[in-house]
Amino acid sequence: MKYYYSTGSCSLSPRIALQEAGLTHDSEAVDLAAKKTKGGSDFWAINSKGYVPALVLDDGELLTENAVILQYIADKTPEKKLAPPAGGMERVRFQEWLIFITTELHKTFSPLFNPKSNDEFKETVVTRLKMRFGLITKQLGSKTYLFGDDFSVADGYLFTMLTWAKHKGVDVGPALTSYYDRVAARPAVQAALKAEGIIA
């Protein structure tokens, strides 16, 4: 497999999943502004959507979109318990929160990264994000991770969103701050942060 990423982007999430799963893979950084890989390839030719993450499988199939890549990785290594088994209500609830993270958190952050967004609009976005993180806090409750004692690929995605929140000064409250620190301490997460060039 070959994984295409961009430091500081949402590609950190599947990178965490790959590390947690222990799946062998190559990786290459992408300059999203120039749409070029570090090796000089035209990224448009690799992924016609023009953004990361992108995972090219050994048979040449291309996977995009966080929620899809994360579930693929989890299902490749069921023994790691990175997602509930497919077919049951547990998996449906897992998907419900995974999609919530991708639509209600991930996409909501977009204006905060857009230099054309004015301060008033950004304030509205931050208020909305705080409400969304409040719902996540309720889901977390007193659990170690979103769905109990087992770390899931959804936790890696939420951690990525909390990284953005920290960077943009969005107050997520003490429960999610403790959760962030707990996830950050995981060896696979540390390895992913190093691989993405976020920490030395």
JSON list of C-alpha atoms in Angstrom, two decimals:
[
{"chain": "A", "resi": 1, "resn": "MET", "atom": "CA", "xyz": [0.00, 0.00, 0.00]},
{"chain": "A", "resi": 2, "resn": "LYS", "atom": "CA", "xyz": [1.03, 3.59, -0.56]},
{"chain": "A", "resi": 3, "resn": "TYR", "atom": "CA", "xyz": [-0.31, 6.41, 1.55]},
{"chain": "A", "resi": 4, "resn": "TYR", "atom": "CA", "xyz": [-0.43, 10.03, 0.42]},
{"chain": "A", "resi": 5, "resn": "TYR", "atom": "CA", "xyz": [-0.56, 12.70, 3.11]},
{"chain": "A", "resi": 6, "resn": "SER", "atom": "CA", "xyz": [0.01, 16.36, 3.87]},
{"chain": "A", "resi": 7, "resn": "THR", "atom": "CA", "xyz": [1.40, 17.46, 7.23]},
{"chain": "A", "resi": 8, "resn": "GLY", "atom": "CA", "xyz": [-1.18, 19.20, 9.40]},
{"chain": "A", "resi": 9, "resn": "SER", "atom": "CA", "xyz": [-4.12, 17.95, 7.37]},
{"chain": "A", "resi": 10, "resn": "CYS", "atom": "CA", "xyz": [-6.77, 15.34, 8.16]},
{"chain": "A", "resi": 11, "resn": "SER", "atom": "CA", "xyz": [-4.43, 12.70, 6.72]},
{"chain": "A", "resi": 12, "resn": "LEU", "atom": "CA", "xyz": [-3.09, 12.29, 10.26]},
{"chain": "A", "resi": 13, "resn": "SER", "atom": "CA", "xyz": [-6.20, 10.24, 11.06]},
{"chain": "A", "resi": 14, "resn": "PRO", "atom": "CA", "xyz": [-5.62, 7.28, 8.69]},
{"chain": "A", "resi": 15, "resn": "ARG", "atom": "CA", "xyz": [-1.89, 7.48, 9.49]},
{"chain": "A", "resi": 16, "resn": "ILE", "atom": "CA", "xyz": [-2.77, 6.79, 13.13]},
{"chain": "A", "resi": 17, "resn": "ALA", "atom": "CA", "xyz": [-4.97, 3.91, 12.00]},
{"chain": "A", "resi": 18, "resn": "LEU", "atom": "CA", "xyz": [-2.17, 2.43, 9.87]},
{"chain": "A", "resi": 19, "resn": "GLN", "atom": "CA", "xyz": [0.21, 2.62, 12.83]},
{"chain": "A", "resi": 20, "resn": "GLU", "atom": "CA", "xyz": [-2.32, 1.11, 15.24]},
{"chain": "A", "resi": 21, "resn": "ALA", "atom": "CA", "xyz": [-3.08, -1.69, 12.76]},
{"chain": "A", "resi": 22, "resn": "GLY", "atom": "CA", "xyz": [0.60, -2.36, 12.11]},
{"chain": "A", "resi": 23, "resn": "LEU", "atom": "CA", "xyz": [0.02, -2.45, 8.35]},
{"chain": "A", "resi": 24, "resn": "THR", "atom": "CA", "xyz": [3.12, -2.19, 6.17]},
{"chain": "A", "resi": 25, "resn": "HIS", "atom": "CA", "xyz": [2.89, 0.76, 3.82]},
{"chain": "A", "resi": 26, "resn": "ASP", "atom": "CA", "xyz": [4.93, 3.33, 1.93]},
{"chain": "A", "resi": 27, "resn": "SER", "atom": "CA", "xyz": [4.04, 6.99, 2.18]},
{"chain": "A", "resi": 28, "resn": "GLU", "atom": "CA", "xyz": [4.65, 10.17, 0.23]},
{"chain": "A", "resi": 29, "resn": "ALA", "atom": "CA", "xyz": [3.98, 13.78, 1.14]},
{"chain": "A", "resi": 30, "resn": "VAL", "atom": "CA", "xyz": [1.82, 15.94, -1.12]},
{"chain": "A", "resi": 31, "resn": "ASP", "atom": "CA", "xyz": [2.07, 19.68, -1.70]},
{"chain": "A", "resi": 32, "resn": "LEU", "atom": "CA", "xyz": [-1.65, 20.43, -1.84]},
{"chain": "A", "resi": 33, "resn": "ALA", "atom": "CA", "xyz": [-1.18, 23.93, -3.25]},
{"chain": "A", "resi": 34, "resn": "ALA", "atom": "CA", "xyz": [0.96, 22.72, -6.17]},
{"chain": "A", "resi": 35, "resn": "LYS", "atom": "CA", "xyz": [-0.80, 19.32, -6.42]},
{"chain": "A", "resi": 36, "resn": "LYS", "atom": "CA", "xyz": [2.60, 17.64, -6.60]},
{"chain": "A", "resi": 37, "resn": "THR", "atom": "CA", "xyz": [3.99, 14.74, -4.58]},
{"chain": "A", "resi": 38, "resn": "LYS", "atom": "CA", "xyz": [7.37, 15.05, -2.90]},
{"chain": "A", "resi": 39, "resn": "GLY", "atom": "CA", "xyz": [8.79, 12.92, -5.72]},
{"chain": "A", "resi": 40, "resn": "GLY", "atom": "CA", "xyz": [7.45, 15.36, -8.32]},
{"chain": "A", "resi": 41, "resn": "SER", "atom": "CA", "xyz": [4.44, 13.37, -9.55]},
{"chain": "A", "resi": 42, "resn": "ASP", "atom": "CA", "xyz": [1.22, 15.07, -10.58]},
{"chain": "A", "resi": 43, "resn": "PHE", "atom": "CA", "xyz": [-1.14, 14.38, -7.67]},
{"chain": "A", "resi": 44, "resn": "TRP", "atom": "CA", "xyz": [-4.18, 14.98, -9.88]},
{"chain": "A", "resi": 45, "resn": "ALA", "atom": "CA", "xyz": [-3.13, 11.87, -11.83]},
{"chain": "A", "resi": 46, "resn": "ILE", "atom": "CA", "xyz": [-3.10, 9.85, -8.59]},
{"chain": "A", "resi": 47, "resn": "ASN", "atom": "CA", "xyz": [-6.28, 11.24, -7.05]},
{"chain": "A", "resi": 48, "resn": "SER", "atom": "CA", "xyz": [-8.62, 13.21, -9.30]},
{"chain": "A", "resi": 49, "resn": "LYS", "atom": "CA", "xyz": [-10.20, 14.79, -6.19]},
{"chain": "A", "resi": 50, "resn": "GLY", "atom": "CA", "xyz": [-6.91, 16.57, -5.56]},
{"chain": "A", "resi": 51, "resn": "TYR", "atom": "CA", "xyz": [-6.84, 16.16, -1.80]},
{"chain": "A", "resi": 52, "resn": "VAL", "atom": "CA", "xyz": [-5.58, 13.84, 0.91]},
{"chain": "A", "resi": 53, "resn": "PRO", "atom": "CA", "xyz": [-5.87, 11.28, 2.35]},
{"chain": "A", "resi": 54, "resn": "ALA", "atom": "CA", "xyz": [-5.40, 8.84, -0.49]},
{"chain": "A", "resi": 55, "resn": "LEU", "atom": "CA", "xyz": [-4.49, 5.19, -0.09]},
{"chain": "A", "resi": 56, "resn": "VAL", "atom": "CA", "xyz": [-3.40, 3.13, -3.10]},
{"chain": "A", "resi": 57, "resn": "LEU", "atom": "CA", "xyz": [-3.82, -0.57, -2.44]},
{"chain": "A", "resi": 58, "resn": "ASP", "atom": "CA", "xyz": [-1.44, -3.27, -3.64]},
{"chain": "A", "resi": 59, "resn": "ASP", "atom": "CA", "xyz": [-3.77, -4.11, -6.54]},
{"chain": "A", "resi": 60, "resn": "GLY", "atom": "CA", "xyz": [-3.84, -0.46, -7.67]},
{"chain": "A", "resi": 61, "resn": "GLU", "atom": "CA", "xyz": [-7.27, 0.38, -6.24]},
{"chain": "A", "resi": 62, "resn": "LEU", "atom": "CA", "xyz": [-7.49, 3.91, -4.86]},
{"chain": "A", "resi": 63, "resn": "LEU", "atom": "CA", "xyz": [-9.33, 4.69, -1.64]},
{"chain": "A", "resi": 64, "resn": "THR", "atom": "CA", "xyz": [-10.20, 8.24, -0.59]},
{"chain": "A", "resi": 65, "resn": "GLU", "atom": "CA", "xyz": [-12.28, 9.84, 2.19]},
{"chain": "A", "resi": 66, "resn": "ASN", "atom": "CA", "xyz": [-11.35, 9.38, 5.82]},
{"chain": "A", "resi": 67, "resn": "ALA", "atom": "CA", "xyz": [-14.40, 7.38, 6.91]},
{"chain": "A", "resi": 68, "resn": "VAL", "atom": "CA", "xyz": [-13.84, 4.84, 4.11]},
{"chain": "A", "resi": 69, "resn": "ILE", "atom": "CA", "xyz": [-10.08, 4.49, 4.56]},
{"chain": "A", "resi": 70, "resn": "LEU", "atom": "CA", "xyz": [-10.43, 4.15, 8.33]},
{"chain": "A", "resi": 71, "resn": "GLN", "atom": "CA", "xyz": [-12.98, 1.34, 8.06]},
{"chain": "A", "resi": 72, "resn": "TYR", "atom": "CA", "xyz": [-10.91, -0.44, 5.43]},
{"chain": "A", "resi": 73, "resn": "ILE", "atom": "CA", "xyz": [-7.86, -0.39, 7.71]},
{"chain": "A", "resi": 74, "resn": "ALA", "atom": "CA", "xyz": [-9.90, -1.57, 10.70]},
{"chain": "A", "resi": 75, "resn": "ASP", "atom": "CA", "xyz": [-11.43, -4.44, 8.71]},
{"chain": "A", "resi": 76, "resn": "LYS", "atom": "CA", "xyz": [-8.02, -5.53, 7.43]},
{"chain": "A", "resi": 77, "resn": "THR", "atom": "CA", "xyz": [-6.93, -6.21, 11.00]},
{"chain": "A", "resi": 78, "resn": "PRO", "atom": "CA", "xyz": [-10.03, -7.34, 12.96]},
{"chain": "A", "resi": 79, "resn": "GLU", "atom": "CA", "xyz": [-7.85, -8.73, 15.74]},
{"chain": "A", "resi": 80, "resn": "LYS", "atom": "CA", "xyz": [-6.85, -5.15, 16.63]},
{"chain": "A", "resi": 81, "resn": "LYS", "atom": "CA", "xyz": [-10.50, -4.26, 17.39]},
{"chain": "A", "resi": 82, "resn": "LEU", "atom": "CA", "xyz": [-10.19, -0.87, 15.70]},
{"chain": "A", "resi": 83, "resn": "ALA", "atom": "CA", "xyz": [-13.88, -1.00, 14.75]},
{"chain": "A", "resi": 84, "resn": "PRO", "atom": "CA", "xyz": [-16.82, -3.23, 15.72]},
{"chain": "A", "resi": 85, "resn": "PRO", "atom": "CA", "xyz": [-17.48, -6.16, 13.35]},
{"chain": "A", "resi": 86, "resn": "ALA", "atom": "CA", "xyz": [-19.60, -5.32, 10.32]},
{"chain": "A", "resi": 87, "resn": "GLY", "atom": "CA", "xyz": [-23.25, -6.35, 10.33]},
{"chain": "A", "resi": 88, "resn": "GLY", "atom": "CA", "xyz": [-24.26, -5.51, 13.88]},
{"chain": "A", "resi": 89, "resn": "MET", "atom": "CA", "xyz": [-25.79, -2.49, 15.61]},
{"chain": "A", "resi": 90, "resn": "GLU", "atom": "CA", "xyz": [-22.46, -1.77, 17.30]},
{"chain": "A", "resi": 91, "resn": "ARG", "atom": "CA", "xyz": [-20.95, -1.12, 13.86]},
{"chain": "A", "resi": 92, "resn": "VAL", "atom": "CA", "xyz": [-23.90, 1.07, 12.89]},
{"chain": "A", "resi": 93, "resn": "ARG", "atom": "CA", "xyz": [-23.45, 3.21, 16.02]},
{"chain": "A", "resi": 94, "resn": "PHE", "atom": "CA", "xyz": [-19.72, 3.37, 15.33]},
{"chain": "A", "resi": 95, "resn": "GLN", "atom": "CA", "xyz": [-20.42, 4.58, 11.78]},
{"chain": "A", "resi": 96, "resn": "GLU", "atom": "CA", "xyz": [-22.91, 7.11, 13.13]},
{"chain": "A", "resi": 97, "resn": "TRP", "atom": "CA", "xyz": [-20.20, 8.81, 15.20]},
{"chain": "A", "resi": 98, "resn": "LEU", "atom": "CA", "xyz": [-17.55, 8.40, 12.52]},
{"chain": "A", "resi": 99, "resn": "ILE", "atom": "CA", "xyz": [-19.78, 10.24, 10.05]},
{"chain": "A", "resi": 100, "resn": "PHE", "atom": "CA", "xyz": [-20.59, 12.85, 12.71]},
{"chain": "A", "resi": 101, "resn": "ILE", "atom": "CA", "xyz": [-16.88, 13.55, 13.08]},
{"chain": "A", "resi": 102, "resn": "THR", "atom": "CA", "xyz": [-16.41, 13.85, 9.32]},
{"chain": "A", "resi": 103, "resn": "THR", "atom": "CA", "xyz": [-19.44, 16.05, 8.62]},
{"chain": "A", "resi": 104, "resn": "GLU", "atom": "CA", "xyz": [-20.09, 18.01, 11.81]},
{"chain": "A", "resi": 105, "resn": "LEU", "atom": "CA", "xyz": [-16.51, 18.51, 13.01]},
{"chain": "A", "resi": 106, "resn": "HIS", "atom": "CA", "xyz": [-14.11, 18.08, 10.09]},
{"chain": "A", "resi": 107, "resn": "LYS", "atom": "CA", "xyz": [-16.09, 20.12, 7.56]},
{"chain": "A", "resi": 108, "resn": "THR", "atom": "CA", "xyz": [-17.10, 22.73, 10.11]},
{"chain": "A", "resi": 109, "resn": "PHE", "atom": "CA", "xyz": [-13.42, 23.60, 10.65]},
{"chain": "A", "resi": 110, "resn": "SER", "atom": "CA", "xyz": [-12.96, 24.64, 7.00]},
{"chain": "A", "resi": 111, "resn": "PRO", "atom": "CA", "xyz": [-13.70, 28.38, 7.44]},
{"chain": "A", "resi": 112, "resn": "LEU", "atom": "CA", "xyz": [-11.10, 28.63, 10.21]},
{"chain": "A", "resi": 113, "resn": "PHE", "atom": "CA", "xyz": [-8.42, 27.63, 7.69]},
{"chain": "A", "resi": 114, "resn": "ASN", "atom": "CA", "xyz": [-9.73, 30.01, 5.02]},
{"chain": "A", "resi": 115, "resn": "PRO", "atom": "CA", "xyz": [-7.92, 33.38, 5.06]},
{"chain": "A", "resi": 116, "resn": "LYS", "atom": "CA", "xyz": [-10.96, 34.98, 3.39]},
{"chain": "A", "resi": 117, "resn": "SER", "atom": "CA", "xyz": [-13.25, 34.18, 6.35]},
{"chain": "A", "resi": 118, "resn": "ASN", "atom": "CA", "xyz": [-14.00, 37.26, 8.43]},
{"chain": "A", "resi": 119, "resn": "ASP", "atom": "CA", "xyz": [-13.77, 37.30, 12.24]},
{"chain": "A", "resi": 120, "resn": "GLU", "atom": "CA", "xyz": [-17.53, 37.44, 12.77]},
{"chain": "A", "resi": 121, "resn": "PHE", "atom": "CA", "xyz": [-18.06, 34.32, 10.69]},
{"chain": "A", "resi": 122, "resn": "LYS", "atom": "CA", "xyz": [-15.19, 32.57, 12.46]},
{"chain": "A", "resi": 123, "resn": "GLU", "atom": "CA", "xyz": [-16.82, 33.31, 15.82]},
{"chain": "A", "resi": 124, "resn": "THR", "atom": "CA", "xyz": [-20.03, 31.65, 14.58]},
{"chain": "A", "resi": 125, "resn": "VAL", "atom": "CA", "xyz": [-18.02, 28.63, 13.45]},
{"chain": "A", "resi": 126, "resn": "VAL", "atom": "CA", "xyz": [-16.25, 28.33, 16.82]},
{"chain": "A", "resi": 127, "resn": "THR", "atom": "CA", "xyz": [-19.61, 28.47, 18.64]},
{"chain": "A", "resi": 128, "resn": "ARG", "atom": "CA", "xyz": [-20.91, 25.70, 16.40]},
{"chain": "A", "resi": 129, "resn": "LEU", "atom": "CA", "xyz": [-17.78, 23.60, 16.98]},
{"chain": "A", "resi": 130, "resn": "LYS", "atom": "CA", "xyz": [-18.09, 23.97, 20.75]},
{"chain": "A", "resi": 131, "resn": "MET", "atom": "CA", "xyz": [-21.66, 22.65, 20.54]},
{"chain": "A", "resi": 132, "resn": "ARG", "atom": "CA", "xyz": [-20.51, 19.70, 18.44]},
{"chain": "A", "resi": 133, "resn": "PHE", "atom": "CA", "xyz": [-17.64, 18.94, 20.81]},
{"chain": "A", "resi": 134, "resn": "GLY", "atom": "CA", "xyz": [-20.17, 19.09, 23.64]},
{"chain": "A", "resi": 135, "resn": "LEU", "atom": "CA", "xyz": [-22.08, 16.22, 22.04]},
{"chain": "A", "resi": 136, "resn": "ILE", "atom": "CA", "xyz": [-18.84, 14.27, 21.71]},
{"chain": "A", "resi": 137, "resn": "THR", "atom": "CA", "xyz": [-18.14, 14.91, 25.41]},
{"chain": "A", "resi": 138, "resn": "LYS", "atom": "CA", "xyz": [-21.52, 13.35, 26.29]},
{"chain": "A", "resi": 139, "resn": "GLN", "atom": "CA", "xyz": [-20.76, 10.33, 24.10]},
{"chain": "A", "resi": 140, "resn": "LEU", "atom": "CA", "xyz": [-17.38, 9.92, 25.77]},
{"chain": "A", "resi": 141, "resn": "GLY", "atom": "CA", "xyz": [-18.75, 10.18, 29.29]},
{"chain": "A", "resi": 142, "resn": "SER", "atom": "CA", "xyz": [-16.46, 8.38, 31.72]},
{"chain": "A", "resi": 143, "resn": "LYS", "atom": "CA", "xyz": [-15.19, 5.96, 29.07]},
{"chain": "A", "resi": 144, "resn": "THR", "atom": "CA", "xyz": [-11.51, 5.70, 28.18]},
{"chain": "A", "resi": 145, "resn": "TYR", "atom": "CA", "xyz": [-12.28, 5.99, 24.47]},
{"chain": "A", "resi": 146, "resn": "LEU", "atom": "CA", "xyz": [-15.38, 6.83, 22.44]},
{"chain": "A", "resi": 147, "resn": "PHE", "atom": "CA", "xyz": [-16.74, 3.29, 22.58]},
{"chain": "A", "resi": 148, "resn": "GLY", "atom": "CA", "xyz": [-15.27, 1.95, 25.81]},
{"chain": "A", "resi": 149, "resn": "ASP", "atom": "CA", "xyz": [-11.87, 0.55, 26.69]},
{"chain": "A", "resi": 150, "resn": "ASP", "atom": "CA", "xyz": [-10.83, -0.28, 23.13]},
{"chain": "A", "resi": 151, "resn": "PHE", "atom": "CA", "xyz": [-9.22, 2.38, 20.96]},
{"chain": "A", "resi": 152, "resn": "SER", "atom": "CA", "xyz": [-10.94, 2.66, 17.56]},
{"chain": "A", "resi": 153, "resn": "VAL", "atom": "CA", "xyz": [-10.14, 4.39, 14.30]},
{"chain": "A", "resi": 154, "resn": "ALA", "atom": "CA", "xyz": [-12.84, 6.92, 15.24]},
{"chain": "A", "resi": 155, "resn": "ASP", "atom": "CA", "xyz": [-10.66, 7.91, 18.20]},
{"chain": "A", "resi": 156, "resn": "GLY", "atom": "CA", "xyz": [-7.79, 8.65, 15.84]},
{"chain": "A", "resi": 157, "resn": "TYR", "atom": "CA", "xyz": [-10.08, 10.84, 13.75]},
{"chain": "A", "resi": 158, "resn": "LEU", "atom": "CA", "xyz": [-11.38, 12.69, 16.81]},
{"chain": "A", "resi": 159, "resn": "PHE", "atom": "CA", "xyz": [-7.81, 13.18, 18.02]},
{"chain": "A", "resi": 160, "resn": "THR", "atom": "CA", "xyz": [-6.99, 14.84, 14.68]},
{"chain": "A", "resi": 161, "resn": "MET", "atom": "CA", "xyz": [-9.93, 17.20, 15.09]},
{"chain": "A", "resi": 162, "resn": "LEU", "atom": "CA", "xyz": [-8.84, 18.00, 18.65]},
{"chain": "A", "resi": 163, "resn": "THR", "atom": "CA", "xyz": [-5.37, 18.77, 17.29]},
{"chain": "A", "resi": 164, "resn": "TRP", "atom": "CA", "xyz": [-6.99, 21.32, 14.99]},
{"chain": "A", "resi": 165, "resn": "ALA", "atom": "CA", "xyz": [-9.05, 22.70, 17.89]},
{"chain": "A", "resi": 166, "resn": "LYS", "atom": "CA", "xyz": [-5.88, 23.18, 19.91]},
{"chain": "A", "resi": 167, "resn": "HIS", "atom": "CA", "xyz": [-4.17, 24.90, 16.98]},
{"chain": "A", "resi": 168, "resn": "LYS", "atom": "CA", "xyz": [-7.13, 27.24, 16.42]},
{"chain": "A", "resi": 169, "resn": "GLY", "atom": "CA", "xyz": [-7.74, 28.01, 20.09]},
{"chain": "A", "resi": 170, "resn": "VAL", "atom": "CA", "xyz": [-11.12, 26.27, 20.31]},
{"chain": "A", "resi": 171, "resn": "ASP", "atom": "CA", "xyz": [-11.87, 25.41, 23.96]},
{"chain": "A", "resi": 172, "resn": "VAL", "atom": "CA", "xyz": [-13.12, 21.80, 24.07]},
{"chain": "A", "resi": 173, "resn": "GLY", "atom": "CA", "xyz": [-13.39, 21.50, 27.85]},
{"chain": "A", "resi": 174, "resn": "PRO", "atom": "CA", "xyz": [-11.49, 19.45, 30.44]},
{"chain": "A", "resi": 175, "resn": "ALA", "atom": "CA", "xyz": [-12.89, 16.03, 29.54]},
{"chain": "A", "resi": 176, "resn": "LEU", "atom": "CA", "xyz": [-11.79, 16.21, 25.90]},
{"chain": "A", "resi": 177, "resn": "THR", "atom": "CA", "xyz": [-8.49, 17.81, 26.89]},
{"chain": "A", "resi": 178, "resn": "SER", "atom": "CA", "xyz": [-7.75, 14.80, 29.13]},
{"chain": "A", "resi": 179, "resn": "TYR", "atom": "CA", "xyz": [-8.91, 12.48, 26.36]},
{"chain": "A", "resi": 180, "resn": "TYR", "atom": "CA", "xyz": [-6.58, 14.25, 23.91]},
{"chain": "A", "resi": 181, "resn": "ASP", "atom": "CA", "xyz": [-3.62, 13.75, 26.23]},
{"chain": "A", "resi": 182, "resn": "ARG", "atom": "CA", "xyz": [-4.55, 10.09, 26.73]},
{"chain": "A", "resi": 183, "resn": "VAL", "atom": "CA", "xyz": [-4.70, 9.40, 22.99]},
{"chain": "A", "resi": 184, "resn": "ALA", "atom": "CA", "xyz": [-1.53, 11.43, 22.33]},
{"chain": "A", "resi": 185, "resn": "ALA", "atom": "CA", "xyz": [0.39, 9.18, 24.73]},
{"chain": "A", "resi": 186, "resn": "ARG", "atom": "CA", "xyz": [-0.32, 6.04, 22.70]},
{"chain": "A", "resi": 187, "resn": "PRO", "atom": "CA", "xyz": [2.87, 4.74, 21.03]},
{"chain": "A", "resi": 188, "resn": "ALA", "atom": "CA", "xyz": [1.15, 4.38, 17.64]},
{"chain": "A", "resi": 189, "resn": "VAL", "atom": "CA", "xyz": [-0.11, 7.95, 17.82]},
{"chain": "A", "resi": 190, "resn": "GLN", "atom": "CA", "xyz": [3.37, 9.20, 18.69]},
{"chain": "A", "resi": 191, "resn": "ALA", "atom": "CA", "xyz": [4.74, 7.22, 15.72]},
{"chain": "A", "resi": 192, "resn": "ALA", "atom": "CA", "xyz": [2.09, 8.74, 13.43]},
{"chain": "A", "resi": 193, "resn": "LEU", "atom": "CA", "xyz": [2.90, 12.28, 14.60]},
{"chain": "A", "resi": 194, "resn": "LYS", "atom": "CA", "xyz": [6.58, 11.64, 13.87]},
{"chain": "A", "resi": 195, "resn": "ALA", "atom": "CA", "xyz": [5.84, 10.11, 10.47]},
{"chain": "A", "resi": 196, "resn": "GLU", "atom": "CA", "xyz": [3.76, 13.16, 9.51]},
{"chain": "A", "resi": 197, "resn": "GLY", "atom": "CA", "xyz": [6.52, 15.50, 10.63]},
{"chain": "A", "resi": 198, "resn": "ILE", "atom": "CA", "xyz": [4.36, 17.08, 13.35]},
{"chain": "A", "resi": 199, "resn": "ILE", "atom": "CA", "xyz": [6.80, 16.21, 16.12]},
{"chain": "A", "resi": 200, "resn": "ALA", "atom": "CA", "xyz": [10.51, 15.43, 15.94]}
]
